[in-house]
XYZ file of C-alpha atoms in Angstrom:
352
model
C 153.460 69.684 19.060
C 150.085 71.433 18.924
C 146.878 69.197 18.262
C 144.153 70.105 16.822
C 140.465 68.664 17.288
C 137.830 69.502 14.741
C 134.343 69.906 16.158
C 131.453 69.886 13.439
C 128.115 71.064 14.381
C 127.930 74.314 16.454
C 124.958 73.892 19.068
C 125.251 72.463 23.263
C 126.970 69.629 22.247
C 129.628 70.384 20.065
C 130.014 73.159 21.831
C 130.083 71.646 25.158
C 132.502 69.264 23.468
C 134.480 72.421 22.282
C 134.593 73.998 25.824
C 135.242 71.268 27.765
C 138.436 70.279 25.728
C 139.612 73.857 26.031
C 139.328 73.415 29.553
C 141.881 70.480 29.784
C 144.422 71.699 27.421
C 145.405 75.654 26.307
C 145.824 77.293 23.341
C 149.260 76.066 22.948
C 148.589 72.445 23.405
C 145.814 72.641 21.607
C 143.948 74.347 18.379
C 140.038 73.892 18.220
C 137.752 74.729 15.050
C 134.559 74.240 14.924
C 132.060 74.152 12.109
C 128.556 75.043 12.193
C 126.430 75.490 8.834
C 123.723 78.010 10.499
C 124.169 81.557 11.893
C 124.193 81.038 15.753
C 126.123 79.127 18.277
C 125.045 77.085 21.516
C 121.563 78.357 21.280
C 118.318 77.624 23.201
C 116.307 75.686 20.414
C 113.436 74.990 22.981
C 112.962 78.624 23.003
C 112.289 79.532 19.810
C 108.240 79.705 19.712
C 108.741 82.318 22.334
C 111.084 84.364 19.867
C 108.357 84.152 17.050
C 105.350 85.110 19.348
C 107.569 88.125 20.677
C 107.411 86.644 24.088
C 111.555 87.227 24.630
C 114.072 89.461 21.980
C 115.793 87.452 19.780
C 117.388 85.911 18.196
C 120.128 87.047 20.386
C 118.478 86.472 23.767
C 118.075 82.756 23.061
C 122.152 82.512 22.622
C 124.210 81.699 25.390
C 127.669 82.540 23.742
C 127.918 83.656 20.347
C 131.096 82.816 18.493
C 132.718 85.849 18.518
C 132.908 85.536 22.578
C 134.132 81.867 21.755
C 136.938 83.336 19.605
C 137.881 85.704 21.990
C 137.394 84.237 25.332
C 138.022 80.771 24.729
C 140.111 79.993 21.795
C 137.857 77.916 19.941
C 137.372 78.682 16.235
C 134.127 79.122 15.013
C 133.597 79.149 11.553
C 129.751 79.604 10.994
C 128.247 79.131 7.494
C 130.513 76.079 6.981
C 128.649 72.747 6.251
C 131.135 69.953 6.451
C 130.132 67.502 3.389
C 133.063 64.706 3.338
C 135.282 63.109 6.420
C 138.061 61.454 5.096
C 139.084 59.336 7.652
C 142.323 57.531 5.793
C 143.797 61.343 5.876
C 142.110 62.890 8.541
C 140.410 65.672 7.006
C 136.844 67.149 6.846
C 135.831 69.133 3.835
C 133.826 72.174 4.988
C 131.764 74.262 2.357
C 131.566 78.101 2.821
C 127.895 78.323 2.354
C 128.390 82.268 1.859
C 131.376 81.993 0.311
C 130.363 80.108 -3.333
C 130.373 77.334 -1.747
C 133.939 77.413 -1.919
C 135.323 73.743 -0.186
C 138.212 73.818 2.474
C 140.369 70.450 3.855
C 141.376 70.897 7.258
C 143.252 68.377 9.182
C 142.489 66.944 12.563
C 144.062 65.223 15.459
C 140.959 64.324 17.017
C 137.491 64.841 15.535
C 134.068 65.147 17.201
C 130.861 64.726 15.757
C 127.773 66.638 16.747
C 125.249 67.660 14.186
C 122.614 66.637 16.303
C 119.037 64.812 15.052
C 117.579 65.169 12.402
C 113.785 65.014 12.190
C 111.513 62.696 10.490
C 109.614 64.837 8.547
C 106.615 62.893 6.461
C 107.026 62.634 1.865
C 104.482 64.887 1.117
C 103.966 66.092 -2.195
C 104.378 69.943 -2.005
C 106.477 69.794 1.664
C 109.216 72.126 -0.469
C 106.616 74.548 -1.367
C 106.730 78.365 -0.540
C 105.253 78.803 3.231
C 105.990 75.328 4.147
C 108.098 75.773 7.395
C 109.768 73.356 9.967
C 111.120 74.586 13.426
C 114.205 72.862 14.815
C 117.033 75.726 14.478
C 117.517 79.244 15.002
C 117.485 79.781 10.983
C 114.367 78.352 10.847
C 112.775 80.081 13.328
C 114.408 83.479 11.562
C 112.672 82.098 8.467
C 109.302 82.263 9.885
C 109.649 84.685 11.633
C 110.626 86.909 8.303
C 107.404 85.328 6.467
C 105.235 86.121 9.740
C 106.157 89.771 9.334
C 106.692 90.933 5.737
C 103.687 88.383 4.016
C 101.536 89.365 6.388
C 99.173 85.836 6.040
C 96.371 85.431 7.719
C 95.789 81.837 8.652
C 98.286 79.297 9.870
C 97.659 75.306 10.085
C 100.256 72.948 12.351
C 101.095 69.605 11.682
C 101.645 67.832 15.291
C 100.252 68.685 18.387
C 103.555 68.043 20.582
C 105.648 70.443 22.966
C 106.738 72.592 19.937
C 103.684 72.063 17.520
C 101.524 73.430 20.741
C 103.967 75.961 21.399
C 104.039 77.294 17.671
C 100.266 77.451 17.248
C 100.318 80.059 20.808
C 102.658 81.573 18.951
C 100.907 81.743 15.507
C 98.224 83.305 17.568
C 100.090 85.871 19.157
C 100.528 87.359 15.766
C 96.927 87.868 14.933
C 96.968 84.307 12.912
C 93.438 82.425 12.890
C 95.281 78.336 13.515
C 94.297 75.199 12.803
C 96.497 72.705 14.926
C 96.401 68.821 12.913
C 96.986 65.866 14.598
C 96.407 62.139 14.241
C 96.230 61.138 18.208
C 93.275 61.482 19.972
C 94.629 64.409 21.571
C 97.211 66.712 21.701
C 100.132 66.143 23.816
C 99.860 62.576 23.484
C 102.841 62.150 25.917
C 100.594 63.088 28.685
C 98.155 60.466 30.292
C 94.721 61.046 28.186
C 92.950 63.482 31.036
C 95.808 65.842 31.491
C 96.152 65.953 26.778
C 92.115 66.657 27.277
C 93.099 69.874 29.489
C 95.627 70.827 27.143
C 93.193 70.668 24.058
C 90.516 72.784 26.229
C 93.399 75.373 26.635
C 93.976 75.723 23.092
C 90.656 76.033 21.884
C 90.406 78.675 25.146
C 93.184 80.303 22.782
C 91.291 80.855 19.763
C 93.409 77.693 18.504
C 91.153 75.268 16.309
C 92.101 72.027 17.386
C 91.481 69.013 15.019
C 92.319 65.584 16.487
C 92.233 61.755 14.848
C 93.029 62.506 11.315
C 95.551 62.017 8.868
C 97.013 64.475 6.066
C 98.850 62.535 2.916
C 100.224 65.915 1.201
C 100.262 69.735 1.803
C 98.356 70.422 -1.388
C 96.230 67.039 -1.718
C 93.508 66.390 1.010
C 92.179 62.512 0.663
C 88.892 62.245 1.810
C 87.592 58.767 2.620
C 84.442 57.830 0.668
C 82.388 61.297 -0.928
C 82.495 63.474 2.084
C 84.358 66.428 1.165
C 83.050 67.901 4.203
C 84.981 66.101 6.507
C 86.346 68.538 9.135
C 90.131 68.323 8.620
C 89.222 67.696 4.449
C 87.353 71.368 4.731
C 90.106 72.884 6.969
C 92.612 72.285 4.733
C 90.721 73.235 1.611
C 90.334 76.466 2.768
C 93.960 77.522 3.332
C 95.405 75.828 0.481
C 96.052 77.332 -2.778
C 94.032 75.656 -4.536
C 92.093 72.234 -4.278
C 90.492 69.449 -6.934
C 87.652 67.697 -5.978
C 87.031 64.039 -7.587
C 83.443 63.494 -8.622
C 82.349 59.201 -8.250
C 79.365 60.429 -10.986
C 81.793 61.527 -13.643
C 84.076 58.665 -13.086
C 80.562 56.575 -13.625
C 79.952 58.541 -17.094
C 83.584 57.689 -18.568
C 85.285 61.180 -17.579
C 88.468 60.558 -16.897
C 90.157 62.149 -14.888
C 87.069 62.533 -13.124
C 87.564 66.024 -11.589
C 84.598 68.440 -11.052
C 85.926 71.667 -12.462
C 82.728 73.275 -11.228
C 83.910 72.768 -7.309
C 87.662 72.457 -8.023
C 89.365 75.659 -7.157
C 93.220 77.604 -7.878
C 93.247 80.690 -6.433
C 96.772 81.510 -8.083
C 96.047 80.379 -11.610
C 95.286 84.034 -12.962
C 98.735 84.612 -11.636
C 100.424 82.156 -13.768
C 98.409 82.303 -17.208
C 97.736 84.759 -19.777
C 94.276 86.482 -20.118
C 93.089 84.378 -22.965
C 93.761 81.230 -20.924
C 92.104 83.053 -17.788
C 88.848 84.322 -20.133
C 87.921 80.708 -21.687
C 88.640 78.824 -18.125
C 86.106 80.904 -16.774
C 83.742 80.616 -19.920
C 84.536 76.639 -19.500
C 83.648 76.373 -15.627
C 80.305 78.946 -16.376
C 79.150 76.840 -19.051
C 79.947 74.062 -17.383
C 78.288 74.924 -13.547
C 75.416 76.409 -15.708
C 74.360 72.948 -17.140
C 75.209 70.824 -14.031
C 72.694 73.015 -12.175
C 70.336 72.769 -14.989
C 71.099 68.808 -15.577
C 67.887 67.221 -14.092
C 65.776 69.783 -16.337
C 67.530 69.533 -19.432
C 67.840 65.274 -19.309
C 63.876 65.231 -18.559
C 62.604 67.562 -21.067
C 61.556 69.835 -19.124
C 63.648 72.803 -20.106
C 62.407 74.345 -23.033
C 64.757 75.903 -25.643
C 65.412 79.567 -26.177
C 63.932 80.241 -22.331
C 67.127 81.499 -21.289
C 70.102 82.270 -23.738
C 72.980 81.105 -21.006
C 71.424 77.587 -20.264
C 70.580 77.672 -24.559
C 75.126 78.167 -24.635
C 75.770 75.557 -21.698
C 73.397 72.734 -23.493
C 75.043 73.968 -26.896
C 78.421 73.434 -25.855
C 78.069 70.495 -23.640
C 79.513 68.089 -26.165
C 82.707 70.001 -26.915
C 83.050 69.887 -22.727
C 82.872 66.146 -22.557
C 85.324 65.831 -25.110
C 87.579 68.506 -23.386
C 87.359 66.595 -20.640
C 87.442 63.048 -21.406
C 91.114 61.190 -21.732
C 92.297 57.881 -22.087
C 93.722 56.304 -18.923
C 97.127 55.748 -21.043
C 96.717 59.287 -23.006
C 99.489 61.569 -22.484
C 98.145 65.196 -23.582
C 100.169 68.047 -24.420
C 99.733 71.175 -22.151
C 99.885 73.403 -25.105
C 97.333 71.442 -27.352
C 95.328 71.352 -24.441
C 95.266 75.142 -23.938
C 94.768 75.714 -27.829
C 91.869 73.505 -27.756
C 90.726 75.928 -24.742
C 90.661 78.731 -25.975
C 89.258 77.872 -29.443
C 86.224 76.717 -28.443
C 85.328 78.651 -25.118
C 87.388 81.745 -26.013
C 85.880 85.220 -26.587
């Protein structure tokens, strides 16, 4: 009677696994599947900086057998694009989805199973780690991925989080393709599995690269800088604020005055809101923020007395409206507030 041995996860070692069985026992002794959710098969993963910076052809150079030759040559079963997603071990089946197939779920029966999806890796909760851009690099499909975002969104500037063998490799890489990079990372150094003088000659390498290299510092979410105390011109704060779509900057004198939330719309920035909001919401934000930057550079004049009225019409409109921008502003810590109100309220009393 034939056995069959079910192999999920497509890369050296289930593949190795795969081979090594076929090895033993033929065809007719024998039936192997394997399942692997990505594209490729017993791949080079270490490789894969070198296929975004155009150092070697890929993605096919960086595959040692695809599974076509593992179909033909070997006798093993590759079914790419299938994710396994239940092992029922009381009937000794694996449920594989088609991922390009609806989704569509299979049972297949085994004799003998093996199990390697390999690691995983412990990527950090940050708020906006799902956003558009956001990459990690530990298969082939992700290194397609940003390879496809390098080429066809053109950006300009790239920032990596960790300064190990692939973060260091992936900034080189970065810079290869014209990128300006920022390279983050909370040790003291980069490479910080090298004693401290050989990470130092590292770091001295990268900057010789063009690389900015940023050391000692911390990041809490893709979108939301924290800096300690008021310096918002902390090195890695400033960095980050500059690549970002958009940033909010907390002001300790507002919170002082009762404005809460105490955001400084003056030196808060989106760079995609006129993307995402009509022109009437776009025209009275940017009669708010004048009025508002208008009287905050004016404030020291205007409190003392010393600004006289009717001596310039725009500072006459940012005194004028002041109040209505306190109010605007101001919310009670347990206030919910309706978007749409909010945007009414906007427009009625800074719109054209």
């Amino acid at each position: 009677m034939v056995e069959r041995l079910v192999v999920i996860g497509g890369d050296a070692a289930g593949m190795s696994a795969a081979s090594q069985a076929r090895k033993r026992r033929k065809p007719d002794a024998l039936e192997i599947i394997a399942f692997e959710r990505g594209h490729f098969t017993s791949y080079s993963a270490c490789g894969i900086p070198y296929w975004i910076g155009g150092v070697v052809d890929g993605p096919d150079a960086l595959v040692a057998r695809d599974p076509q030759t593992f179909r033909e040559k070997h006798a093993i079963d590759v079914r790419i694009r299938h994710e396994v997603v239940e092992i029922d071990l009381d009937r000794r089946e694996v449920v594989a989805r088609a991922l390009d197939d609806g989704n569509k779920e299979t049972r297949t029966g085994f004799d003998q199973l093996v199990y390697a999806t390999g690691a995983v890796p412990v990527a950090p909760r940050w708020p906006g780690s799902d956003a558009r851009g956001v990459f990690g690099v530990q298969t082939l499909d992700d290194g397609a991925a940003v390879r496809e975002y390098v080429d066809t969104e053109r950006p300009e500037r790239a920032v990596v989080v960790g300064a190990g063998y692939i973060g260091v490799e992936m900034a080189e890489a970065l810079v290869r393709h014209g990128l300006e990079v920022t390279v983050l990372d909370r040790a003291g150094q980069p490479m910080s599995t090298l004693d401290p003088d050989m990470g130092a000659l590292v770091h001295e390498a990268m900057e010789g690269l063009g690389i900015d290299v940023r050391t000692g510092g911390s990041i809490t979410a893709l979108y939301t800088v924290l800096a300690d105390g008021d310096d918002t011109a902390d090195p890695i704060v400033d960095t980050a604020r500059a690549i970002v779509d958009g940033h909010i900057i907390l002001s300790r004198a507002l919170a002082e005055q009762g404005v809460f939330p105490a955001i400084d719309v003056g030196r808060s920035l989106s760079r995609v809101m006129s993307d995402i909001i009509g022109p009437e919401h776009t025209e009275a934000a940017r009669t708010f923020r004048r009025l508002w930057s208008v009287y905050e550079e004016n404030r020291d004049l205007i409190l003392m007395g010393a600004y006289k009225d009717g001596s310039d019409p725009v500072i006459d409109a940012a005194v004028a409206h002041h109040p209505l921008i306190l109010e605007f502003l101001r919310q009670g810590q347990k206030e919910l507030v309706n978007l749409n109100v909010s945007v009414t309220q906007l427009v009625d009393n800074f719109g054209a």
